[in-house]
Short mmCIF file of C-alpha atoms and ligand atoms in Angstrom, two decimals:
data_model
loop_
_atom_site.label_atom_id
_atom_site.label_comp_id
_atom_site.label_asym_id
_atom_site.label_seq_id
_atom_site.Cartn_x
_atom_site.Cartn_y
_atom_site.Cartn_z
CA MET X 1358 -73.09 99.74 49.25
CA LEU X 1359 -74.81 101.29 46.25
CA LYS X 1360 -76.25 103.81 48.67
CA VAL X 1361 -73.32 104.69 50.46
CA ALA X 1362 -71.31 105.09 47.15
CA ALA X 1363 -73.94 107.49 45.93
CA HIS X 1364 -74.05 109.60 49.18
CA LEU X 1365 -70.29 109.93 48.77
CA ALA X 1366 -70.57 110.67 45.01
CA LEU X 1367 -68.12 107.87 44.26
CA PRO X 1368 -68.76 104.85 41.88
CA PRO X 1369 -69.36 101.55 43.80
CA THR X 1370 -65.74 100.04 43.35
CA ALA X 1371 -62.47 100.13 45.08
CA THR X 1372 -61.18 103.97 44.43
CA TYR X 1373 -58.16 105.57 45.84
CA ALA X 1374 -60.14 107.44 48.27
CA ALA X 1375 -61.31 104.11 49.90
CA LEU X 1376 -58.09 102.14 49.47
CA ASN X 1377 -55.69 105.09 50.65
CA LEU X 1378 -57.44 108.26 51.79
CA TRP X 1379 -59.65 106.68 54.29
CA ASN X 1380 -57.79 103.49 54.92
CA PHE X 1381 -55.16 104.74 57.86
CA ALA X 1382 -54.75 105.58 61.37
CA PRO X 1383 -51.98 107.28 63.06
CA LEU X 1384 -49.78 105.21 65.48
CA ASP X 1385 -48.83 108.43 67.43
CA HIS X 1386 -51.41 111.19 67.21
CA ASN X 1387 -48.61 113.65 68.17
CA VAL X 1388 -46.22 112.64 65.27
CA SER X 1389 -46.83 113.80 61.72
CA LEU X 1390 -48.88 112.12 59.21
CA SER X 1391 -46.30 112.63 56.55
CA ASN X 1392 -43.97 110.15 58.26
CA ILE X 1393 -45.05 106.60 56.78
CA ASP X 1394 -43.51 105.18 60.06
CA ASN X 1395 -46.31 106.53 61.95
CA LEU X 1396 -49.12 105.29 59.87
CA ARG X 1397 -50.84 101.99 59.73
CA THR X 1398 -53.66 100.90 57.30
CA LEU X 1399 -57.26 99.63 58.53
CA ASN X 1400 -57.90 97.19 56.19
CA THR X 1401 -55.93 95.11 53.26
CA PHE X 1402 -56.83 92.37 50.80
CA THR X 1403 -53.69 90.37 51.50
CA GLY X 1404 -52.73 91.03 54.92
CA THR X 1405 -48.97 91.72 53.79
CA ALA X 1406 -46.98 94.57 55.27
CA ASP X 1407 -46.08 95.24 51.70
CA GLU X 1408 -49.84 96.25 50.82
CA SER X 1409 -49.89 98.41 53.79
CA TRP X 1410 -46.89 100.17 52.80
CA PHE X 1411 -48.15 100.63 49.15
CA TYR X 1412 -51.02 102.48 50.55
CA LEU X 1413 -49.22 104.51 53.18
CA VAL X 1414 -46.86 106.26 50.97
CA SER X 1415 -49.65 107.82 49.22
CA VAL X 1416 -51.10 108.86 52.49
CA ALA X 1417 -48.03 110.53 53.75
CA ILE X 1418 -47.73 112.21 50.25
CA GLU X 1419 -51.19 113.61 50.56
CA SER X 1420 -50.63 114.58 54.06
CA HIS X 1421 -47.27 116.52 53.40
CA GLY X 1422 -48.55 117.98 49.98
CA ALA X 1423 -51.87 119.20 51.61
CA SER X 1424 -50.25 122.50 52.96
CA LEU X 1425 -49.63 123.39 49.15
CA ILE X 1426 -53.50 123.53 48.59
CA SER X 1427 -53.84 126.97 50.87
CA THR X 1428 -50.29 128.18 49.70
CA MET X 1429 -51.41 127.91 46.09
CA LEU X 1430 -54.87 129.41 46.53
CA ARG X 1431 -53.18 132.33 48.15
CA ALA X 1432 -50.96 132.63 45.17
CA ILE X 1433 -53.97 132.96 42.74
CA GLU X 1434 -55.37 135.53 44.97
CA ALA X 1435 -52.12 137.19 45.01
CA CYS X 1436 -52.08 137.41 41.28
CA SER X 1437 -55.27 139.52 41.30
CA THR X 1438 -53.54 142.18 43.48
CA SER X 1439 -50.29 142.01 41.70
CA ASN X 1440 -48.60 140.71 45.01
CA THR X 1441 -45.37 139.54 43.06
CA SER X 1442 -43.57 138.75 45.94
CA LEU X 1443 -46.20 136.25 47.49
CA VAL X 1444 -46.68 134.53 44.05
CA LEU X 1445 -42.70 134.33 44.17
CA SER X 1446 -42.57 132.62 47.69
CA SER X 1447 -45.50 130.41 46.94
CA LEU X 1448 -43.80 128.87 43.88
CA THR X 1449 -40.57 128.46 45.75
CA SER X 1450 -42.66 126.72 48.47
CA PHE X 1451 -44.34 124.67 45.87
CA THR X 1452 -41.00 123.63 44.34
CA CYS X 1453 -39.59 122.66 47.81
CA THR X 1454 -42.41 120.71 48.97
CA VAL X 1455 -42.76 118.70 45.77
CA ARG X 1456 -39.06 117.82 45.93
CA GLU X 1457 -39.93 116.36 49.40
CA LEU X 1458 -42.87 114.50 48.00
CA GLY X 1459 -40.45 112.69 45.70
CA VAL X 1460 -38.35 111.81 48.43
CA ILE X 1461 -41.57 110.14 50.23
CA LEU X 1462 -42.38 108.44 46.93
CA LYS X 1463 -38.99 106.97 46.55
CA ARG X 1464 -39.54 105.19 50.09
CA MET X 1465 -41.91 102.87 48.17
CA ASN X 1466 -38.89 100.72 47.52
CA GLU X 1467 -38.29 100.46 51.66
CA GLY X 1468 -41.35 98.50 52.39
CA CYS X 1469 -43.08 97.02 49.29
CA ASP X 1470 -41.45 94.11 47.37
CA PRO X 1471 -41.92 94.47 43.64
CA LEU X 1472 -43.16 90.86 43.18
CA VAL X 1473 -45.18 90.86 46.19
CA PHE X 1474 -46.88 93.85 44.49
CA TYR X 1475 -46.99 92.50 41.20
CA ASN X 1476 -48.28 88.88 41.81
CA LYS X 1477 -50.29 89.26 45.30
CA ILE X 1478 -51.59 92.86 45.69
CA ARG X 1479 -51.95 94.22 42.06
CA PRO X 1480 -54.89 91.49 41.25
CA PHE X 1481 -56.88 93.09 43.86
CA LEU X 1482 -56.70 96.65 42.55
CA ALA X 1483 -57.97 95.72 38.96
CA GLY X 1484 -61.01 97.25 37.54
CA SER X 1485 -63.91 95.66 35.55
CA LYS X 1486 -63.86 97.74 32.56
CA ASN X 1487 -62.13 96.40 29.49
CA MET X 1488 -61.31 93.16 31.20
CA ALA X 1489 -63.02 90.90 28.75
CA VAL X 1490 -59.44 89.26 28.48
CA ALA X 1491 -59.59 88.38 32.09
CA GLY X 1492 -63.05 86.77 31.89
CA LEU X 1493 -65.42 90.01 32.50
CA PRO X 1494 -66.77 90.78 28.95
CA ASN X 1495 -69.70 92.68 30.74
CA GLY X 1496 -67.85 93.61 33.83
CA VAL X 1497 -69.35 92.61 37.26
CA PHE X 1498 -72.88 91.78 38.14
CA TYR X 1499 -74.29 93.94 41.11
CA ASP X 1500 -76.86 91.69 42.62
CA GLU X 1501 -79.33 94.01 44.34
CA GLY X 1502 -81.59 91.01 45.59
CA ASP X 1503 -85.10 89.95 44.56
CA GLY X 1504 -84.19 89.38 40.96
CA LYS X 1505 -82.83 92.96 40.42
CA GLY X 1506 -79.35 93.90 39.58
CA GLU X 1507 -77.21 94.89 36.62
CA TRP X 1508 -73.64 94.51 34.91
CA ARG X 1509 -71.40 97.51 35.58
CA MET X 1510 -67.89 98.43 34.49
CA PHE X 1511 -65.49 100.52 36.48
CA SER X 1512 -61.75 101.46 36.08
CA GLY X 1513 -59.45 100.10 38.85
CA GLY X 1514 -58.20 102.02 41.52
CA SER X 1515 -55.36 104.50 40.57
CA ASN X 1516 -53.38 107.46 42.08
CA ALA X 1517 -54.73 109.23 39.13
CA GLN X 1518 -57.76 109.65 41.28
CA SER X 1519 -55.64 111.69 43.83
CA SER X 1520 -57.28 115.52 43.74
CA LEU X 1521 -53.71 116.58 45.16
CA ILE X 1522 -51.75 115.77 41.99
CA GLN X 1523 -54.48 116.91 39.57
CA PHE X 1524 -54.81 120.23 41.85
CA PHE X 1525 -50.74 120.83 41.13
CA ASP X 1526 -51.38 120.51 37.29
CA VAL X 1527 -54.40 123.11 37.39
CA VAL X 1528 -52.81 125.61 39.60
CA LEU X 1529 -49.72 125.64 37.50
CA GLY X 1530 -51.42 125.26 34.06
CA VAL X 1531 -50.05 122.01 33.01
CA GLU X 1532 -52.25 120.76 30.21
CA HIS X 1533 -53.00 117.20 29.67
CA ALA X 1534 -55.06 118.13 26.44
CA SER X 1535 -54.61 115.55 23.73
CA LYS X 1536 -52.63 117.38 20.97
CA PRO X 1537 -52.53 115.21 17.59
CA GLY X 1538 -49.41 113.37 17.75
CA THR X 1539 -49.24 112.90 21.62
CA THR X 1540 -49.55 109.78 23.46
CA SER X 1541 -51.07 110.98 26.95
CA LYS X 1542 -54.82 109.93 27.05
CA SER X 1543 -55.67 113.46 28.15
CA GLY X 1544 -59.21 112.28 28.73
CA PHE X 1545 -58.20 109.80 31.39
CA LEU X 1546 -57.26 112.34 34.14
CA LYS X 1547 -60.52 114.09 33.60
CA GLU X 1548 -62.30 110.74 33.62
CA MET X 1549 -60.66 109.97 36.92
CA ARG X 1550 -62.23 112.99 38.57
CA ALA X 1551 -65.42 110.86 38.54
CA TYR X 1552 -63.83 108.34 40.91
CA MET X 1553 -62.91 111.07 43.54
CA PRO X 1554 -65.00 111.68 46.35
CA GLY X 1555 -68.03 114.21 44.73
CA PRO X 1556 -66.39 117.47 47.03
CA HIS X 1557 -62.84 116.84 45.27
CA ALA X 1558 -63.95 116.97 41.84
CA THR X 1559 -66.25 119.90 42.56
CA PHE X 1560 -63.35 121.61 43.92
CA LEU X 1561 -61.04 120.95 41.06
CA ASN X 1562 -63.71 122.09 38.64
CA SER X 1563 -64.14 125.30 40.62
CA LEU X 1564 -60.45 126.37 40.19
CA PRO X 1565 -59.91 129.33 37.68
CA THR X 1566 -58.57 128.30 34.10
CA PRO X 1567 -56.41 129.20 32.37
CA SER X 1568 -54.02 129.25 35.37
CA PRO X 1569 -53.77 132.89 36.85
CA ILE X 1570 -50.27 131.93 38.27
CA ARG X 1571 -49.06 131.06 34.86
CA GLU X 1572 -50.73 133.97 33.10
CA PHE X 1573 -49.38 136.43 35.89
CA CYS X 1574 -45.74 134.93 35.36
CA ASN X 1575 -45.73 135.05 31.67
CA ALA X 1576 -47.05 138.64 31.48
CA SER X 1577 -44.41 139.68 34.21
CA PRO X 1578 -40.92 141.43 33.12
CA ILE X 1579 -39.51 139.88 36.29
CA ALA X 1580 -37.12 137.23 35.25
CA GLU X 1581 -36.97 135.78 38.64
CA LEU X 1582 -40.63 135.15 38.72
CA VAL X 1583 -40.51 133.41 35.28
CA GLU X 1584 -37.67 131.16 36.71
CA ALA X 1585 -39.49 130.35 39.90
CA TYR X 1586 -42.52 129.10 37.69
CA ASN X 1587 -40.23 127.16 35.43
CA LEU X 1588 -38.57 125.61 38.40
CA ALA X 1589 -42.08 124.40 39.87
CA VAL X 1590 -42.96 122.80 36.63
CA LYS X 1591 -39.67 121.23 36.48
CA GLU X 1592 -39.98 119.57 40.06
CA LEU X 1593 -43.40 118.41 39.07
CA ALA X 1594 -41.82 116.76 36.03
CA ALA X 1595 -39.31 115.21 38.13
CA PHE X 1596 -41.67 113.80 40.66
CA ARG X 1597 -43.31 112.10 37.39
CA ASP X 1598 -39.90 110.90 36.48
CA ILE X 1599 -39.59 109.14 40.19
CA HIS X 1600 -42.88 107.71 39.55
CA ILE X 1601 -41.96 106.32 36.02
CA GLN X 1602 -38.93 104.53 37.71
CA ILE X 1603 -41.26 103.13 40.58
CA VAL X 1604 -43.58 101.74 37.64
CA THR X 1605 -40.36 100.21 35.94
CA ARG X 1606 -39.54 98.46 38.95
CA TYR X 1607 -43.10 97.28 40.03
CA ILE X 1608 -44.72 96.62 36.81
CA ILE X 1609 -42.56 96.44 33.81
CA ARG X 1610 -39.75 94.36 35.23
CA PRO X 1611 -41.95 91.75 37.15
CA ALA X 1612 -44.26 91.48 33.74
CA ARG X 1613 -41.17 90.79 31.71
CA MET X 1614 -39.83 88.19 33.95
CA GLN X 1615 -43.25 86.39 33.98
CA GLN X 1616 -43.65 86.58 30.18
CA GLY X 1617 -39.88 85.08 29.99
CA GLU X 1618 -41.04 82.20 32.50
CA ARG X 1619 -44.04 81.64 30.44
CA GLY X 1620 -42.08 81.54 26.99
CA GLY X 1621 -44.15 84.51 26.07
CA LYS X 1622 -47.25 82.39 25.62
CA GLY X 1623 -50.65 82.85 27.46
CA LEU X 1624 -51.98 85.32 29.89
CA ASN X 1625 -51.59 85.30 33.64
CA LEU X 1626 -55.20 86.01 34.20
CA ALA X 1627 -54.70 86.55 37.97
CA VAL X 1628 -52.59 89.53 37.12
CA ALA X 1629 -55.37 91.46 35.64
CA SER X 1630 -55.04 94.35 33.48
CA ASN X 1631 -52.32 92.99 31.33
CA GLY X 1632 -52.94 93.61 27.52
CA LEU X 1633 -49.70 92.36 27.16
CA GLU X 1634 -50.42 92.23 23.15
CA LYS X 1635 -50.98 95.84 23.04
CA GLY X 1636 -48.68 97.12 25.82
CA LEU X 1637 -48.98 96.72 29.55
CA CYS X 1638 -51.76 98.59 31.03
CA GLY X 1639 -52.25 100.33 34.17
CA THR X 1640 -55.16 99.31 36.71
CA GLY X 1641 -56.71 102.54 35.77
CA GLY X 1642 -56.81 101.36 31.99
CA THR X 1643 -54.27 103.48 30.53
CA GLU X 1644 -51.25 101.91 28.21
CA LEU X 1645 -49.12 102.98 31.17
CA LEU X 1646 -45.64 103.83 29.70
CA PRO X 1647 -46.73 105.86 26.88
CA PHE X 1648 -49.36 107.54 29.20
CA LEU X 1649 -47.18 108.31 32.11
CA LYS X 1650 -44.12 109.68 29.82
CA GLY X 1651 -46.86 111.88 27.91
CA SER X 1652 -47.93 113.15 31.22
CA ARG X 1653 -44.46 113.86 32.29
CA ASP X 1654 -43.80 115.64 28.88
CA GLU X 1655 -46.79 117.78 29.14
CA THR X 1656 -45.75 119.00 32.40
CA LYS X 1657 -42.67 120.21 31.06
CA ASP X 1658 -44.38 121.94 28.09
CA ALA X 1659 -45.86 124.20 30.65
CA ALA X 1660 -42.59 125.96 31.15
CA LEU X 1661 -42.50 129.60 29.99
CA GLY X 1662 -39.85 131.28 27.88
C1 HEM V 650 -46.02 100.70 43.20
C2 HEM V 650 -46.36 101.86 43.24
C3 HEM V 650 -46.98 102.36 41.99
C4 HEM V 650 -47.35 101.86 40.63
C5 HEM V 650 -47.00 100.59 40.38
C6 HEM V 650 -48.23 102.96 40.04
C7 HEM V 650 -48.49 102.87 38.75
C8 HEM V 650 -49.24 103.76 37.98
C9 HEM V 650 -49.99 103.61 36.64
C10 HEM V 650 -49.83 102.31 36.00
C11 HEM V 650 -50.45 104.59 36.53
C12 HEM V 650 -51.11 104.92 34.98
C13 HEM V 650 -52.72 105.08 35.37
C14 HEM V 650 -53.32 103.65 35.37
O1 HEM V 650 -53.83 103.21 34.23
O2 HEM V 650 -53.50 103.28 36.37
C15 HEM V 650 -50.27 105.69 37.40
C16 HEM V 650 -50.73 106.89 37.37
C17 HEM V 650 -50.39 107.90 38.45
N1 HEM V 650 -49.79 107.37 39.60
FE1 HEM V 650 -48.98 105.75 40.20
N2 HEM V 650 -47.97 104.01 40.84
C18 HEM V 650 -47.59 103.72 41.98
C19 HEM V 650 -47.66 104.50 43.16
C20 HEM V 650 -48.00 105.85 43.12
C21 HEM V 650 -47.89 106.81 44.16
C22 HEM V 650 -47.19 106.38 45.70
C23 HEM V 650 -48.37 108.05 43.77
C24 HEM V 650 -48.29 109.15 44.68
C25 HEM V 650 -48.32 110.38 44.27
C26 HEM V 650 -48.60 107.97 42.32
C27 HEM V 650 -49.10 108.76 41.62
C28 HEM V 650 -49.75 108.74 40.35
C29 HEM V 650 -50.57 109.80 39.49
C30 HEM V 650 -50.51 111.14 39.91
C31 HEM V 650 -50.55 108.92 38.35
C32 HEM V 650 -51.55 109.63 37.28
C33 HEM V 650 -50.75 110.19 36.08
C34 HEM V 650 -50.25 111.54 36.36
O3 HEM V 650 -50.77 112.22 36.80
O4 HEM V 650 -49.09 111.68 35.86
N3 HEM V 650 -48.42 106.61 41.94
N4 HEM V 650 -49.42 104.81 38.54
N1 NFK V 651 -52.11 102.06 38.63
C1 NFK V 651 -51.39 101.12 39.62
C2 NFK V 651 -52.04 100.99 40.98
C3 NFK V 651 -52.03 102.01 41.65
O1 NFK V 651 -51.25 103.06 41.78
C4 NFK V 651 -53.09 102.17 42.88
C5 NFK V 651 -54.15 101.51 42.70
C6 NFK V 651 -55.01 101.51 43.74
C7 NFK V 651 -54.89 102.58 44.76
C8 NFK V 651 -53.75 103.19 44.99
C9 NFK V 651 -52.80 103.16 44.03
N2 NFK V 651 -51.98 103.88 43.89
C10 NFK V 651 -51.09 104.39 44.84
O2 NFK V 651 -51.22 103.95 46.10
C11 NFK V 651 -51.16 99.98 38.83
O3 NFK V 651 -51.51 99.84 37.58
O4 NFK V 651 -50.74 98.82 39.36
#
C-alpha cells in the first residue's frame, strides 16, 4: 500500500480520490456520467445503497463540472488577448453549470438517509489525526513487517480534496486566505491538496495568480462583464449554501439527536471526529460550521465593485 500511495503521490489513507473518483463504473456506457442513476460504486464499507449514493453524488458533480476546466482555461487565455466576449460567455457558462451542480448536490437527499450516513457510514470516513479522543493518540500503526513500521496520522476523507472545487476558487480568484477575525481555516484547503492525486495538486499550483479573469473584469469598463463575474461568484457561494444545508441535515441534526439521547454526557466513539466539547468537526478535521460558513463568505467577498 505504501508503494502504491507513493506512486500516486497520495498519502496512504482513504482519500476522496480512492473513495469517489476511482470507485465507480457506469451502468450504461452510452449514458452520461453526470446522471447518478447511471452510476454504481465498486466498493463500499457498509454494503448499503446509501453509501453508494453518497459517493456517486460527488462523481456526478465531477463529471458535470469537468467541462468548466477547459472553458475557464480558455477564458484565462482570452484575458491575455482582451477577448471580452469569450470571457463573458465563459463566465455565463460557469454560472449556469455551477447552478446545475447545486441541483445534483441536492439529490443527496434522495438516496442517502441522514441517520444511516451519520451512524453507519461516517465512522469509516474518519481520519487518524487529532483523534486522541477516539483512542488514537498517536494515529495508526502502519506495520511494514520484520519489526518495522511507524505511527502515522492523516486527515479523514473530505470533498475538500476535490481539485475541481478548488479549481473554481482559483480561476475566479476566491481567496481563502486567513484574515484576522475570520473563522475559515485557510490553510486547510491548501493542506488538502496534499491529499489529491499528485498531478491534480500540480495542476492547481500551476494556475496563474492573482486570477487573470478577476483582474481583467475588474479593469474593464464594461458593466456587463463585471456583472457576469459577480454572478459567477454568487453562484459558487449559493452552491456552498446548499452544501451547508446538507451538512446541517447529515451531521448537525443527527449529532444533536444523539446528544439528547445520551443526556449530553459522554462521547460516542464510534462516530469519530466529534469534538462535541469544542463544536462538531468534519472528517477533514475542521470545526465544520464556522469553516463552511467562512468559506462561503470568502466566496462572496471576491465580488467586484
Ligand atoms: C452528506 C454529504 C456531505 C457531508 C455531510 C459533507 C460534509 C462536509 C464537511 C463537514 C466539510 C468540512 C471539511 C471537513 O472537515 O471534512 C466539507 C467540506 C467540503 N465539502 Fe462536503 N459534505 C458532503 C457532501 C459533499 C458533496 C457531495 C460535495 C460536492 C461537491 C461537497 C463539497 C465539499 C467541499 C468543496 C468542501 C470544502 C469546503 C469548501 O470548499 O467550501 N461535500 N463537507
Ligand atoms: N467531510 C464529511 C465527509 C465527506 O464529505 C467525504 C468523506 C470522504 C469521501 C467523500 C466525502 N464527501 C463526499 O462524497 C464529513 O465530515 O462527514
